[in-house]
Structures are given as structure tokens and as C-alpha cells.
Coordinates of C-alpha atoms in Angstrom, one line a residue:
M1 CA 67.2 139.2 110.5
F2 CA 65.7 142.0 108.3
L3 CA 63.7 140.5 105.4
K4 CA 62.0 142.1 102.5
K5 CA 58.3 141.6 102.8
M6 CA 56.5 144.6 101.4
P7 CA 57.8 147.7 99.8
F8 CA 56.7 150.0 102.6
L9 CA 58.6 148.1 105.2
I10 CA 61.9 148.8 103.5
F11 CA 64.0 151.5 105.0
I12 CA 67.0 151.8 102.8
I13 CA 68.5 155.3 102.7
F14 CA 71.4 156.6 100.8
S15 CA 73.2 159.5 102.4
F16 CA 76.4 161.4 101.7
L17 CA 78.4 160.5 104.6
H18 CA 82.3 161.0 104.5
A19 CA 82.8 159.4 107.9
Q20 CA 83.2 155.9 106.5
S21 CA 86.8 155.2 105.4
D22 CA 88.0 154.6 101.9
P23 CA 89.0 150.9 101.6
F24 CA 91.4 151.3 98.6
E25 CA 95.0 152.2 98.1
N26 CA 96.1 154.7 95.5
P27 CA 95.9 153.1 92.0
I28 CA 98.6 151.0 90.3
I29 CA 99.0 151.6 86.6
L30 CA 98.7 148.3 84.8
Y31 CA 99.9 149.4 81.4
D32 CA 101.6 152.6 80.6
E33 CA 99.7 153.7 77.4
T34 CA 96.9 156.2 77.5
D35 CA 94.8 154.6 74.7
E36 CA 91.2 153.8 75.7
S37 CA 90.7 150.7 77.7
I38 CA 87.1 149.4 77.8
G39 CA 86.2 146.0 79.3
V40 CA 87.6 144.0 82.2
A41 CA 87.1 140.2 82.5
I42 CA 88.8 138.4 85.5
A43 CA 89.2 134.7 86.0
D44 CA 92.0 132.1 86.4
Y45 CA 92.8 131.0 82.9
N46 CA 95.9 128.8 83.8
N47 CA 94.4 127.0 86.8
D48 CA 97.2 128.1 89.2
G49 CA 94.8 129.4 91.8
W50 CA 95.3 133.1 91.2
D51 CA 92.9 135.4 89.1
D52 CA 94.2 136.8 85.9
V53 CA 93.0 140.0 84.2
F54 CA 92.0 140.5 80.5
I55 CA 91.4 144.1 79.4
T56 CA 89.9 145.1 76.0
R57 CA 91.0 148.3 74.2
G58 CA 89.6 150.6 71.6
S59 CA 91.4 152.6 68.9
S60 CA 93.9 155.5 69.2
V61 CA 92.8 159.0 68.3
D62 CA 93.7 158.5 64.6
G63 CA 91.5 155.4 64.4
T64 CA 94.3 152.8 64.7
P65 CA 93.0 149.7 66.5
R66 CA 95.0 148.7 69.6
T67 CA 95.7 145.2 70.8
D68 CA 94.0 143.8 73.9
L69 CA 95.9 143.2 77.3
L70 CA 96.3 140.1 79.4
F71 CA 97.9 140.2 82.8
K72 CA 98.8 136.9 84.4
N73 CA 98.8 136.9 88.2
N74 CA 102.1 136.0 89.5
T75 CA 101.2 135.1 93.1
G76 CA 99.6 138.4 93.7
T77 CA 101.3 140.6 91.2
L78 CA 99.8 141.3 87.7
V79 CA 102.3 140.9 84.9
F80 CA 101.6 141.6 81.2
E81 CA 101.4 138.4 79.3
G82 CA 102.2 138.8 75.5
T83 CA 102.8 135.1 74.5
A84 CA 99.3 133.6 75.2
G85 CA 97.9 134.6 71.9
L86 CA 95.2 137.1 73.3
T87 CA 97.1 140.2 72.6
T88 CA 98.1 140.0 68.9
M89 CA 94.9 141.1 67.1
N90 CA 94.5 144.8 66.2
Q91 CA 90.8 145.6 66.5
L92 CA 88.3 147.8 68.5
S93 CA 87.4 145.3 71.4
V94 CA 84.6 146.1 73.7
G95 CA 83.2 143.3 76.1
A96 CA 84.8 140.0 77.0
S97 CA 83.7 136.9 78.9
W98 CA 85.6 133.9 80.3
G99 CA 83.8 130.5 80.3
D100 CA 84.6 126.9 79.6
Y101 CA 82.4 126.3 76.5
N102 CA 83.9 122.8 75.7
N103 CA 84.0 121.7 79.4
D104 CA 87.6 120.6 79.3
G105 CA 88.6 122.3 82.5
Y106 CA 90.3 125.3 81.0
L107 CA 88.7 128.7 80.6
D108 CA 88.1 130.0 77.1
L109 CA 87.5 133.6 76.2
Y110 CA 84.9 135.5 73.9
V111 CA 85.7 139.0 72.9
A112 CA 83.2 141.4 71.3
T113 CA 84.4 143.7 68.5
A114 CA 83.0 146.9 67.0
K115 CA 83.8 149.7 64.6
P116 CA 85.2 153.0 66.0
G117 CA 82.4 155.6 66.5
A118 CA 84.7 158.3 65.0
F119 CA 85.4 156.2 61.9
P120 CA 82.0 154.7 60.9
T121 CA 83.3 153.6 57.4
I122 CA 85.7 151.1 58.9
P123 CA 84.5 147.5 58.4
I124 CA 83.3 145.6 61.5
P125 CA 85.6 142.6 62.4
N126 CA 84.4 139.4 63.5
N127 CA 84.1 138.7 67.3
M128 CA 86.8 136.5 68.5
L129 CA 86.3 133.1 70.2
Y130 CA 89.7 131.9 71.8
M131 CA 89.9 128.3 72.9
N132 CA 92.3 127.6 75.8
N133 CA 94.8 125.0 74.8
G134 CA 95.6 124.0 78.4
D135 CA 99.2 125.0 78.2
G136 CA 98.9 128.8 78.9
T137 CA 98.2 129.6 75.2
F138 CA 95.0 130.1 73.2
T139 CA 93.8 129.3 69.6
L140 CA 91.5 131.7 67.7
I141 CA 88.6 129.7 66.3
T142 CA 87.8 130.6 62.7
T143 CA 85.7 127.6 61.7
P144 CA 83.4 128.7 58.9
T145 CA 80.6 126.5 60.2
N146 CA 80.8 128.1 63.6
P147 CA 78.6 131.1 63.5
L148 CA 79.7 132.3 67.0
A149 CA 83.2 132.7 65.7
L150 CA 82.0 134.7 62.7
D151 CA 79.6 137.1 64.4
S152 CA 80.1 140.6 62.9
I153 CA 77.1 142.8 64.1
D154 CA 78.9 145.5 65.8
S155 CA 78.8 143.9 69.2
R156 CA 79.3 145.5 72.7
A157 CA 78.6 143.3 75.7
V158 CA 79.0 139.5 75.6
G159 CA 78.3 136.9 78.5
W160 CA 78.1 133.2 78.9
G161 CA 75.1 131.5 80.5
D162 CA 73.4 128.1 80.3
R163 CA 69.9 129.1 79.0
N164 CA 68.5 125.6 78.7
N165 CA 70.2 123.9 81.6
D166 CA 72.0 121.3 79.4
G167 CA 75.3 121.8 81.0
L168 CA 76.8 123.6 78.1
I169 CA 77.2 127.4 78.3
D170 CA 75.6 129.5 75.6
M171 CA 76.3 133.1 74.5
F172 CA 74.2 136.2 74.5
I173 CA 75.3 139.4 72.8
N174 CA 74.1 142.9 73.2
N175 CA 74.8 144.8 69.9
G176 CA 74.5 148.4 68.8
T177 CA 76.4 151.0 66.8
V178 CA 78.0 154.0 68.4
N179 CA 78.8 157.0 66.3
F180 CA 79.7 160.7 67.3
G181 CA 76.3 162.5 67.3
W182 CA 74.0 159.4 66.8
N183 CA 73.7 155.9 67.7
Q184 CA 72.1 153.0 65.6
Q185 CA 70.1 150.0 67.1
Q186 CA 71.1 146.5 66.2
P187 CA 69.5 143.2 66.9
N188 CA 70.8 141.1 69.8
S189 CA 72.1 137.6 69.3
M190 CA 71.8 134.4 71.2
Y191 CA 74.0 131.4 70.3
T192 CA 73.1 128.0 71.8
N193 CA 76.0 125.6 72.4
I194 CA 75.2 122.4 70.6
D195 CA 77.8 120.0 71.7
G196 CA 80.7 121.9 73.1
I197 CA 82.2 122.6 69.7
N198 CA 79.5 124.0 67.4
F199 CA 77.0 126.9 68.1
H200 CA 73.7 127.5 66.6
R201 CA 72.4 131.2 66.1
D202 CA 68.9 131.1 67.5
S203 CA 65.9 132.6 65.9
V204 CA 62.9 134.4 67.3
S205 CA 60.9 131.1 67.3
E206 CA 63.7 129.5 69.4
V207 CA 64.3 132.1 72.2
G208 CA 61.7 134.8 71.8
Y209 CA 61.9 138.3 70.6
I210 CA 65.0 139.0 72.6
V211 CA 66.9 138.5 69.5
S212 CA 64.4 140.0 67.0
D213 CA 65.4 142.7 64.5
S214 CA 61.7 143.4 63.9
S215 CA 59.0 143.0 66.5
K216 CA 56.3 140.9 68.1
P217 CA 52.8 141.1 66.8
N218 CA 51.4 144.7 66.8
P219 CA 54.1 146.4 69.0
P220 CA 54.1 150.0 69.8
D221 CA 57.6 150.4 68.5
P222 CA 58.7 148.2 65.6
F223 CA 62.3 148.5 66.6
S224 CA 61.8 148.0 70.3
Y225 CA 63.8 144.8 70.6
K226 CA 67.0 146.3 69.2
T227 CA 69.6 147.9 71.4
F228 CA 71.7 151.1 71.3
A229 CA 75.0 149.4 72.6
A230 CA 74.9 148.6 76.2
S231 CA 75.3 145.7 78.6
F232 CA 73.1 143.0 80.4
G233 CA 73.2 140.6 83.0
W234 CA 72.3 136.8 83.6
C235 CA 70.5 135.9 86.9
D236 CA 67.9 133.5 88.1
Y237 CA 65.9 136.2 89.9
N238 CA 62.8 134.2 90.5
N239 CA 64.5 131.0 91.9
D240 CA 62.9 128.6 89.3
G241 CA 66.3 127.0 88.4
Y242 CA 66.7 128.8 85.0
A243 CA 68.9 131.8 84.1
D244 CA 67.0 135.0 83.3
I245 CA 68.3 138.1 81.5
F246 CA 68.1 141.8 82.1
N247 CA 69.1 143.8 79.1
C248 CA 69.9 147.4 78.9
E249 CA 68.9 149.3 75.7
G250 CA 71.7 151.9 76.0
F251 CA 72.1 155.5 75.1
H252 CA 69.6 157.4 72.9
S253 CA 68.6 161.0 72.9
G254 CA 64.9 160.2 73.1
G255 CA 65.3 157.7 75.9
A256 CA 65.3 153.9 75.8
R257 CA 63.5 150.9 77.3
N258 CA 65.4 148.3 79.6
R259 CA 63.9 144.9 79.5
L260 CA 63.6 141.8 82.0
W261 CA 63.3 138.5 80.1
K262 CA 62.2 135.6 82.2
N263 CA 63.5 132.2 81.1
D264 CA 60.5 129.9 80.2
H265 CA 62.3 126.8 81.4
G266 CA 64.6 126.7 78.5
N267 CA 61.9 127.2 75.8
G268 CA 62.7 130.8 75.1
F269 CA 62.2 134.0 77.2
I270 CA 59.2 135.9 78.2
E271 CA 59.1 139.7 78.7
T272 CA 57.9 140.8 82.1
L273 CA 57.4 143.9 84.3
N274 CA 57.6 146.6 81.6
H275 CA 55.5 148.8 83.9
V276 CA 58.4 148.8 86.4
F277 CA 61.3 149.1 84.1
W278 CA 59.7 151.7 81.8
D279 CA 58.3 153.9 84.6
T280 CA 59.0 157.5 83.7
T281 CA 57.2 159.2 86.6
G282 CA 58.8 162.3 87.7
G283 CA 60.6 162.8 84.4
I284 CA 62.9 159.9 84.6
R285 CA 64.6 159.0 81.4
Y286 CA 66.5 155.8 80.7
A287 CA 69.7 155.3 78.8
S288 CA 71.1 152.5 80.8
G289 CA 74.7 151.3 80.1
G290 CA 75.0 148.4 82.4
C291 CA 73.5 146.5 85.3
S292 CA 74.6 144.3 88.3
W293 CA 72.8 141.6 90.3
G294 CA 73.4 141.4 94.1
D295 CA 71.4 141.0 97.3
V296 CA 71.7 144.3 99.0
N297 CA 69.8 143.5 102.1
N298 CA 70.6 139.8 102.9
D299 CA 67.2 138.2 102.2
L300 CA 68.6 135.7 99.8
K301 CA 67.0 137.4 96.7
F302 CA 69.0 139.1 93.9
D303 CA 68.3 142.7 93.7
L304 CA 69.1 144.7 90.5
F305 CA 71.1 147.9 90.2
V306 CA 71.1 149.8 86.9
T307 CA 73.4 152.6 85.7
N308 CA 72.2 155.4 83.5
Q309 CA 74.1 157.6 81.1
I310 CA 71.9 160.3 79.8
D311 CA 73.9 163.5 79.9
S312 CA 71.4 166.2 79.0
P313 CA 70.4 166.2 81.7
A314 CA 72.4 163.5 83.4
G315 CA 70.5 160.4 84.3
N316 CA 69.7 158.7 87.5
N317 CA 70.9 155.2 88.6
F318 CA 68.3 152.7 89.7
L319 CA 68.1 150.2 92.5
Y320 CA 65.3 147.6 92.2
L321 CA 64.4 145.4 95.2
N322 CA 63.4 141.9 94.3
Y323 CA 60.2 140.4 95.8
S324 CA 59.8 137.7 93.2
T325 CA 58.8 134.1 93.7
T326 CA 58.6 131.2 91.2
T327 CA 54.9 132.3 90.5
V328 CA 55.1 136.1 90.9
D329 CA 57.4 138.5 89.2
S330 CA 57.9 141.6 91.4
F331 CA 60.5 144.4 91.7
Y332 CA 60.2 147.6 93.6
F333 CA 61.9 150.8 92.3
L334 CA 63.6 152.3 95.4
R335 CA 62.9 155.9 94.5
E336 CA 61.8 158.1 97.5
N337 CA 64.5 156.9 99.9
A338 CA 67.2 156.3 97.4
G339 CA 69.0 159.6 98.3
D340 CA 72.6 159.8 96.7
L341 CA 72.4 156.6 94.7
F342 CA 69.4 157.9 92.9
N343 CA 70.1 161.6 92.9
D344 CA 73.9 161.4 91.9
W345 CA 73.8 162.3 88.2
F346 CA 77.2 161.2 87.1
Y347 CA 76.7 159.8 83.5
S348 CA 77.3 156.3 85.0
Q349 CA 78.2 153.2 83.2
G350 CA 80.1 150.4 84.9
S351 CA 79.1 149.0 88.3
V352 CA 80.3 146.4 90.7
M353 CA 78.3 144.9 93.6
A354 CA 80.7 143.4 96.2
D355 CA 81.5 143.4 99.9
F356 CA 84.6 145.8 99.7
D357 CA 84.9 146.2 103.6
N358 CA 84.1 142.5 104.6
D359 CA 81.4 143.5 107.0
G360 CA 78.8 141.1 105.6
D361 CA 76.8 143.1 103.1
I362 CA 77.2 144.2 99.5
D363 CA 78.6 147.6 98.6
I364 CA 78.2 149.3 95.2
Y365 CA 80.8 151.0 93.0
T366 CA 80.0 152.9 89.8
T367 CA 82.2 154.3 87.1
S368 CA 81.3 157.7 85.5
R369 CA 81.6 157.8 81.6
G370 CA 81.7 161.5 81.7
S371 CA 84.8 163.6 81.3
D372 CA 83.7 166.7 83.2
P373 CA 85.4 167.3 86.5
E374 CA 82.0 166.9 88.3
D375 CA 81.4 163.4 86.7
L376 CA 82.7 161.2 89.5
S377 CA 83.0 157.5 89.8
R378 CA 81.6 156.6 93.2
L379 CA 81.8 154.1 96.0
Y380 CA 78.8 153.5 98.1
L381 CA 79.3 151.5 101.4
N382 CA 76.4 149.6 102.8
S383 CA 75.8 150.1 106.6
G384 CA 74.0 146.7 106.8
Y385 CA 71.5 145.5 109.2
P386 CA 68.9 146.9 110.1
D387 CA 68.6 149.9 107.8
Y388 CA 71.0 149.0 104.9
Q389 CA 72.0 152.5 104.4
F390 CA 74.4 153.3 101.5
S391 CA 76.8 156.1 102.2
A392 CA 78.9 157.7 99.3
V393 CA 82.4 158.0 100.7
S394 CA 85.3 160.0 99.5
S395 CA 87.6 157.6 97.8
V396 CA 90.7 157.5 95.5
V397 CA 88.4 155.8 92.9
E398 CA 86.4 158.9 92.3
Q399 CA 88.6 160.6 89.6
L400 CA 90.3 157.4 88.1
D401 CA 93.5 159.5 88.3
P402 CA 96.5 157.2 87.7
G403 CA 98.7 159.6 89.6
D404 CA 100.6 161.1 86.7
G405 CA 97.8 163.5 85.5
T406 CA 97.4 161.9 82.2
E407 CA 93.6 161.2 82.5
R408 CA 90.9 161.8 85.0
G409 CA 87.3 160.4 84.7
N410 CA 85.9 158.6 81.7
G411 CA 85.3 155.2 83.4
R412 CA 84.3 152.2 81.5
G413 CA 84.2 148.6 82.8
A414 CA 85.1 147.6 86.3
A415 CA 85.4 144.2 88.0
A416 CA 86.3 142.9 91.5
A417 CA 88.7 140.1 92.6
D418 CA 91.1 139.3 95.4
I419 CA 94.1 139.9 93.2
N420 CA 96.8 139.6 95.9
G421 CA 95.0 136.8 97.9
D422 CA 94.7 138.7 101.2
G423 CA 91.0 138.1 101.6
S424 CA 89.8 141.6 100.6
L425 CA 88.4 142.5 97.2
D426 CA 90.4 144.6 94.9
L427 CA 89.1 146.6 91.9
V428 CA 90.4 146.7 88.3
V429 CA 89.0 149.7 86.3
A430 CA 89.2 150.4 82.6
H431 CA 88.8 153.9 81.3
I432 CA 90.0 156.3 78.6
G433 CA 93.5 156.2 79.7
K434 CA 95.7 153.8 81.6
P435 CA 93.9 150.8 83.2
L436 CA 94.0 150.8 86.9
L437 CA 94.4 148.4 89.7
Y438 CA 93.1 149.5 93.2
L439 CA 94.3 147.2 95.9
N440 CA 92.2 146.9 99.0
K441 CA 93.8 148.1 102.4
G442 CA 92.0 145.3 104.1
S443 CA 90.5 145.3 107.6
S444 CA 90.2 143.3 110.8
Y445 CA 87.0 141.5 109.5
N446 CA 86.9 138.0 108.3
F447 CA 86.0 136.4 105.0
V448 CA 85.5 133.1 103.1
K449 CA 86.0 132.5 99.4
I450 CA 84.3 129.7 97.5
K451 CA 85.6 128.3 94.2
L452 CA 83.2 125.9 92.3
Q453 CA 83.8 123.3 89.7
G454 CA 80.8 121.8 87.8
R455 CA 80.7 118.1 86.8
S456 CA 80.9 117.4 83.0
G457 CA 77.5 116.2 82.0
Y458 CA 75.7 118.2 84.5
T459 CA 76.6 121.8 85.5
N460 CA 79.2 123.5 83.2
Q461 CA 82.9 123.2 84.4
M462 CA 83.1 126.9 85.4
A463 CA 79.8 126.5 87.4
I464 CA 78.2 129.5 85.8
G465 CA 74.8 129.9 87.3
A466 CA 75.6 128.1 90.5
R467 CA 74.7 129.7 93.7
V468 CA 76.2 129.7 97.2
K469 CA 74.5 130.7 100.4
V470 CA 76.4 131.4 103.6
I471 CA 74.9 131.5 107.0
A472 CA 76.9 132.9 109.8
N473 CA 76.4 134.7 113.2
I474 CA 77.7 138.2 112.2
P475 CA 77.5 140.7 115.2
E476 CA 77.8 143.6 112.8
Q477 CA 74.7 142.4 111.0
G478 CA 72.7 141.8 114.1
G479 CA 73.4 138.1 114.5
K480 CA 72.4 135.3 112.1
T481 CA 73.0 136.6 108.7
R482 CA 72.2 135.0 105.4
Q483 CA 74.2 135.9 102.3
I484 CA 74.0 134.7 98.6
R485 CA 76.3 134.9 95.6
Q486 CA 76.2 133.5 92.1
V487 CA 78.8 132.6 89.5
A488 CA 78.3 134.9 86.6
A489 CA 80.2 135.6 83.4
I490 CA 79.1 139.2 83.1
T491 CA 78.5 142.1 85.4
G492 CA 78.1 145.9 85.4
A493 CA 79.0 147.2 81.9
L494 CA 81.5 145.2 79.8
A495 CA 83.0 143.4 82.7
Q496 CA 83.2 140.2 84.6
D497 CA 84.0 139.7 88.3
S498 CA 86.1 136.8 89.5
P499 CA 84.1 133.5 89.5
T500 CA 85.6 132.8 93.0
L501 CA 82.7 133.9 95.2
H502 CA 83.7 136.1 98.1
F503 CA 81.7 136.7 101.4
G504 CA 82.6 139.1 104.1
L505 CA 81.9 137.8 107.6
G506 CA 82.6 140.7 109.9
S507 CA 84.0 139.5 113.2
A508 CA 82.5 136.0 112.8
F509 CA 85.2 133.3 112.8
N510 CA 82.9 130.4 111.7
I511 CA 80.3 129.7 109.1
D512 CA 77.4 127.9 110.6
T513 CA 76.1 126.6 107.2
L514 CA 77.4 126.7 103.6
I515 CA 74.9 125.7 100.8
V516 CA 75.7 125.1 97.1
E517 CA 72.8 125.0 94.7
W518 CA 73.9 123.4 91.4
P519 CA 71.7 124.6 88.5
V520 CA 71.5 121.6 86.1
S521 CA 71.3 118.5 88.4
G522 CA 69.3 120.4 91.0
Q523 CA 71.6 119.0 93.7
V524 CA 72.1 120.8 96.9
D525 CA 75.3 120.3 98.9
V526 CA 75.2 121.5 102.7
Y527 CA 78.3 121.9 104.8
T528 CA 78.3 123.1 108.4
D529 CA 80.7 124.5 111.0
L530 CA 83.5 125.8 108.6
P531 CA 86.2 128.1 109.7
A532 CA 86.6 131.6 108.3
N533 CA 89.5 133.1 106.4
D534 CA 89.9 130.3 103.9
T535 CA 89.2 129.3 100.4
Y536 CA 87.1 126.2 99.8
N537 CA 87.3 124.4 96.4
L538 CA 84.1 122.6 96.1
M539 CA 83.4 120.2 93.1
E540 CA 79.9 119.0 92.0
T541 CA 79.7 115.3 92.8
E542 CA 77.8 112.9 90.6
P543 CA 74.1 113.3 91.1
S544 CA 72.3 110.3 92.7
A545 CA 70.0 108.0 90.6
L546 CA 67.0 109.6 92.4
N547 CA 67.9 112.9 91.0
E548 CA 68.6 111.8 87.5
N549 CA 65.1 112.0 86.1
N550 CA 63.9 115.3 87.6
K551 CA 61.7 116.2 84.7
L552 CA 58.7 114.0 85.9
E553 CA 56.5 115.8 88.3
P554 CA 55.0 113.5 90.9
E555 CA 51.5 113.9 92.4
N556 CA 52.4 113.7 96.1
Y557 CA 55.1 114.8 98.5
S558 CA 57.5 112.3 100.1
L559 CA 60.7 112.4 102.2
G560 CA 63.1 109.5 101.5
Q561 CA 65.5 107.6 103.7
N562 CA 68.9 109.2 103.8
Y563 CA 71.7 107.2 102.3
P564 CA 74.1 106.0 103.1
N565 CA 72.8 105.3 106.6
P566 CA 74.6 105.0 109.1
F567 CA 77.0 107.6 107.6
N568 CA 80.4 109.4 108.1
P569 CA 81.2 112.1 106.9
E570 CA 78.2 112.8 104.5
T571 CA 74.8 111.5 103.5
N572 CA 72.1 112.3 101.0
I573 CA 68.6 113.3 101.9
P574 CA 66.1 112.6 99.0
F575 CA 62.6 114.1 98.7
V576 CA 60.0 114.6 96.1
L577 CA 57.7 117.6 95.5
P578 CA 54.6 117.8 93.3
R579 CA 55.3 121.5 92.6
A580 CA 58.1 124.0 92.9
E581 CA 58.0 125.1 96.6
H582 CA 60.0 126.5 99.4
V583 CA 61.2 123.6 101.7
T584 CA 62.8 123.4 105.1
I585 CA 64.8 120.5 106.4
E586 CA 65.6 120.4 110.1
L587 CA 67.6 118.3 112.3
F588 CA 66.5 117.1 115.9
D589 CA 68.0 115.0 118.6
L590 CA 66.4 112.2 120.5
K591 CA 64.7 114.5 122.9
G592 CA 63.0 116.4 120.1
E593 CA 65.1 119.4 120.5
K594 CA 66.1 121.2 117.3
I595 CA 69.9 121.2 116.6
S596 CA 70.0 123.0 113.3
T597 CA 68.3 123.8 109.9
I598 CA 69.9 121.6 107.3
Y599 CA 68.5 123.5 104.4
S600 CA 65.9 126.2 103.7
G601 CA 65.1 127.4 100.2
Q602 CA 63.2 127.1 96.9
R603 CA 63.3 123.7 95.2
L604 CA 61.9 122.5 91.9
A605 CA 59.1 120.1 91.3
G606 CA 60.2 116.5 91.0
K607 CA 63.1 114.5 92.7
N608 CA 65.5 116.5 94.9
V609 CA 68.6 115.6 96.9
V610 CA 70.3 117.6 99.6
R611 CA 73.9 116.4 100.4
F612 CA 74.5 116.9 104.2
R613 CA 78.0 117.0 105.6
P614 CA 77.8 117.9 109.2
K615 CA 80.6 118.7 111.6
G616 CA 80.6 118.8 115.4
L617 CA 77.9 116.2 115.8
S618 CA 78.7 113.0 117.9
S619 CA 77.7 109.4 117.0
G620 CA 74.1 108.6 117.5
V621 CA 70.6 108.6 116.2
Y622 CA 68.9 111.8 115.1
F623 CA 65.7 112.9 113.4
Y624 CA 65.3 114.9 110.2
T625 CA 62.1 116.6 109.2
L626 CA 60.9 117.9 105.8
K627 CA 58.4 120.9 105.7
A628 CA 56.9 122.0 102.5
G629 CA 53.7 124.1 102.7
T630 CA 51.4 122.1 105.0
F631 CA 53.3 118.8 104.3
K632 CA 55.5 117.5 107.1
Q633 CA 57.4 114.2 107.3
T634 CA 60.2 112.9 109.7
R635 CA 62.7 110.1 109.4
K636 CA 65.8 108.8 111.4
L637 CA 69.3 109.0 110.4
M638 CA 72.5 107.7 112.3
I639 CA 76.0 109.1 112.5
L640 CA 78.9 106.6 113.1
K641 CA 82.4 108.0 114.0

């Protein structure tokens, strides 16, 4: 298994190799109008088990706003849906994000609106908060006391995330004004969900300078915390249990500054690693339009991919490898060996990190916002273990040509989902022209899909922020392979991938271990010996009493007795940590021979529980051991069948 230890040990090369095959079919035109489509948000809004697609649209050439588009998935075929109440408003919509803000089990939708760049005198409409009625229709919330429903600051990207781990999803908004010839900075906004109905617009004192329209004390740039209209991404990059934010500042002729904001355990955000994300060595300029989080080399850490859209000259895209821990913030800008991914100057905006060929590693797709013939959207396939080389392949996605010659290039948001349910990820792309669906040709490789549901009072119903790890013996990745995904409500630029998590498994037919880490309760669920080529719907169970009061930090380590014991089919393994630390729980037989690793990962200080559901073990007595730093303790458990 190839793990990231030090930057000089990394050998990731991006080379332009046409030998790899294009996984996509020719595009399907989703809507036969050439007006600008901008954002893509994918989720199952009607709970029928099929991912639906929402696409935002801009204005026509004369400045007339267009209605947005909703496509209901009819068992693998996307059909325009005009009666749900999401396609009647005429406005310039930009980003959109699905999320269950009231935890009623039905996904709601938030849509950012802006004024047309060619018509700067047109008033900015309010952003739109749509509540899902549970019957296939939506209600536009216009409550005067709800500031989230009345936001009108020329918004661009929007995304749900639980910033304070209270089980209610909050909303962060990247704002900014786009005009022909010049852009104008705007302050960002954070809205905290109070009770599943009302939202509070946070001030600087509540979340830090990420929402400031002025500055922190004595800053070098008094407007440095405003943005020029771009996107952002939520991710717990340092494994401390709280969702962090990477914010792109957007396009500006003088360059701009991207920022990583570390969540201070729900007490606001702390800016970190400016020396990494502001590095201009070698004449690099930043005008980043979007970003995506994903583990590119299977070391269970989320790396960061950032697109760039400076066009004079064109900007480089960036890949940052993550070395962070709960105590150390560390990213390495992969520059020298980045090859095409860094050197391709395509005025990029959207991006998707997903395993398009099901070989067990994450690939990267980017859209080009440019309209010149040389401004290509690009698909980079990951070769995987041991070198993790990314090759730009010749693909039908390059020119965003719908097949009728009406529009080429000018890509905007893009998102991935298994639209037709065949186990391979498809691609939905918005651009200036007709929105397109690229179905995946599929391959002989295997897959697994995980759909999570949080428990009300703990993790939010959509499970935003939850993470899944899959461990399997994948020959194409050199053997035992560890992969990780997160449920996120925003990715790339103005887009949202399906919340159903997808893992390619290569030629592996079984999953050794599947681990679910729930963000609010801190509970960990472990499943073993699962067959591939299936979808698993996993619901968060009620946390145990031991895990209820996890805020108290004890002075000593301890491993508790599993319960129930004896058990069949599952049991809980409790343990206590005096500080956040990496732990390993292993299972042994009566001879002392190791059977398996039940769990290995970072856990928070306090009381923790790992829920263990083994398969393939016979009745009898076993030992389980907890290792944390120099601490080690062993107890017995019994399986009865």
C-alpha cells in the first residue's frame, strides 16, 4: 500500500497518454435550448432510489432571465419535470445545493441568484429556499424573519454543511459581482440553522473573518476577505470531526487569494497555510473558480484540486496533497511532477473527482470556461498504485459539443452520479448552450455504492459530512486498498455530486471492511465481508449512552467490554481517549493469531463506540485489542449463532 509520508516520496506524474480509453458515450442533450446553463445539483429529491438533476440557468442574450431546469429520473432516464415548483421563477440562477435543512427526510433546495454581468443595473433578486413538501412538489420560503430566504448579495456558490455539529445543516455562500470588463468583491455569508426552520446570519464574532466585509486587525489588504464570485468546498481535512472550508476568491486581473479555513470545533474558523495557497513562485497567478476534495492516492486523506481561470495568460490548475493531522496543518503543492494537470492552461472552472473507470482510484474531470477552440475540458484518468499517474485522455467531453454544432466549449458546473443505475458514474455538464449528459460505457470492473441516512437529533438526515471507508483486495491497486469518500453538498464549481457514495473495486468481488464515520455522534459502524456490485442503504443507529456525553475529556485511556456479549449479529466496542488520537482495534482467535483489523483511524477525545458487524466468523470466544499510542488493552468477546 502506497502511503503519503513525505513530499519527496511522492511520485505522481501527469502525462498526456492517449492509450487509455474514453469511458463516456456521446452526449445526450437534456434540454433543447441554447441559453446558458450554469450549475448542476444531483440528488434523489423524491426518495424513489434514483438520482434526479437540477440545473440552474442564466439569462438570454437580451438579458431576459430564464427558468431553471429539473429532471426527474424515471428508472434511468432523465425527464423534464415542470410541475414540482422549481422551474417557474425567472431569474439568473448560479449555484444550487440539495440538503434536508428541517430533517424531515425529504431533500430541500437552495438556489443562488445574481444579476447579469451584461446588465449591471438589473436589481439582484433574493436567493431561493425551496422546502420539499414530501409529495413531489416544493414551496418557496419567503418568511420575512428568515434571512436565508431573503439573501440578496449577488450570490454565486452555495453549499450546506454542519459547521457546529448540532445535527442541523448550515449554509455558506460565496458572493461576488461579475461584469463585463470588471468584477467586484462581495462579502461572504454564513447562515446558522437554529431549529430546522429559522436561520441566523452570522457575524465576524461568531464565525471569524470568513464572512467579513472589512478585515481583521492590521491586514495587508482591507478587502482580502471578500470574493470575486467563485466556489468553495466543505471537508474535514484534518480528521478532527469538524467540517472545514476551502474558499476560492475568483477571477481578478491582478490575481486573487484562495483561503483554507479550519473549523475551530464549532467556534468559528481559523485561517491557515496562506504560505501554501498564496505561493506565487515561478510567476503563478491565482484566479480560482472552483475546488474539489478527494483522496487521489488512497491514503485515507482528502487531497485538494483547485481550478484556475486566468486567461491572460491562462492559469494553471493545482493539486495539493494532504499531510495534515489533528495537530498539524500540512498540504504539499504538487508542482514539479504535475505534468499536464499543472501545465494545461485551459481557463478551467468546474471539476469532478470520481472513479469513472471503476479501477479503485479517483480520476479528475475539468470544464473549460473558455470559448476558444484550444480551451478544452479535460478528463484525466488515474493509473493508481504505485505511481498514481494521471493521463489526459482523448474524450468526447473535451469540446462539450452536443452533436448539433450549436455550441462548443464554455463549460460551467459538472457533477457525477450513476444516472442509469449500471454501477458506473455518469457525468452531467452545464455550459453556455444545451446541458449535456454523458453516460458511462461501463467496464468489467466491480463497484459498490453506499447511501447513508442520518438519525434525527444526531447527524443530519442527508448525512452531509459523514465519511465512508472501503477496504478491499484490489489486484489493480497492488492488493489491499483503502478508499474514502464523504457526503458533500458542493463540489467543483457551482455543482453537487450525488450523495450516494460510489467506489470502484477493480476485479475485487468482495469488500473486506466497510466503515461509516458519523460526524455528530462520533459513532463508527464497521461491516465486514460484503459482496460487490450492490447498493447498501445504511442508517445511523441511536448512539449508545456511553457515547452521549462525548464533550468530557477523561484523563486516562480505557477499553470497555463489548455489548451485547455474547452477540449476533452485531456488537458495540466502547473505549475512552484522553485526547484525539489514531486508534487501532484488532480481532484475535484463542491461539492469539490475528483475524482482522476491526477499525483503524483517527478518533476524538472522550467516549467512543465502534459498532462491529462481522460476517464469516464461527461461534466462539475471541479477543479484541485496542492500541492508541503506547496504550494497549485486550478484552474477550463471544459470538453465538
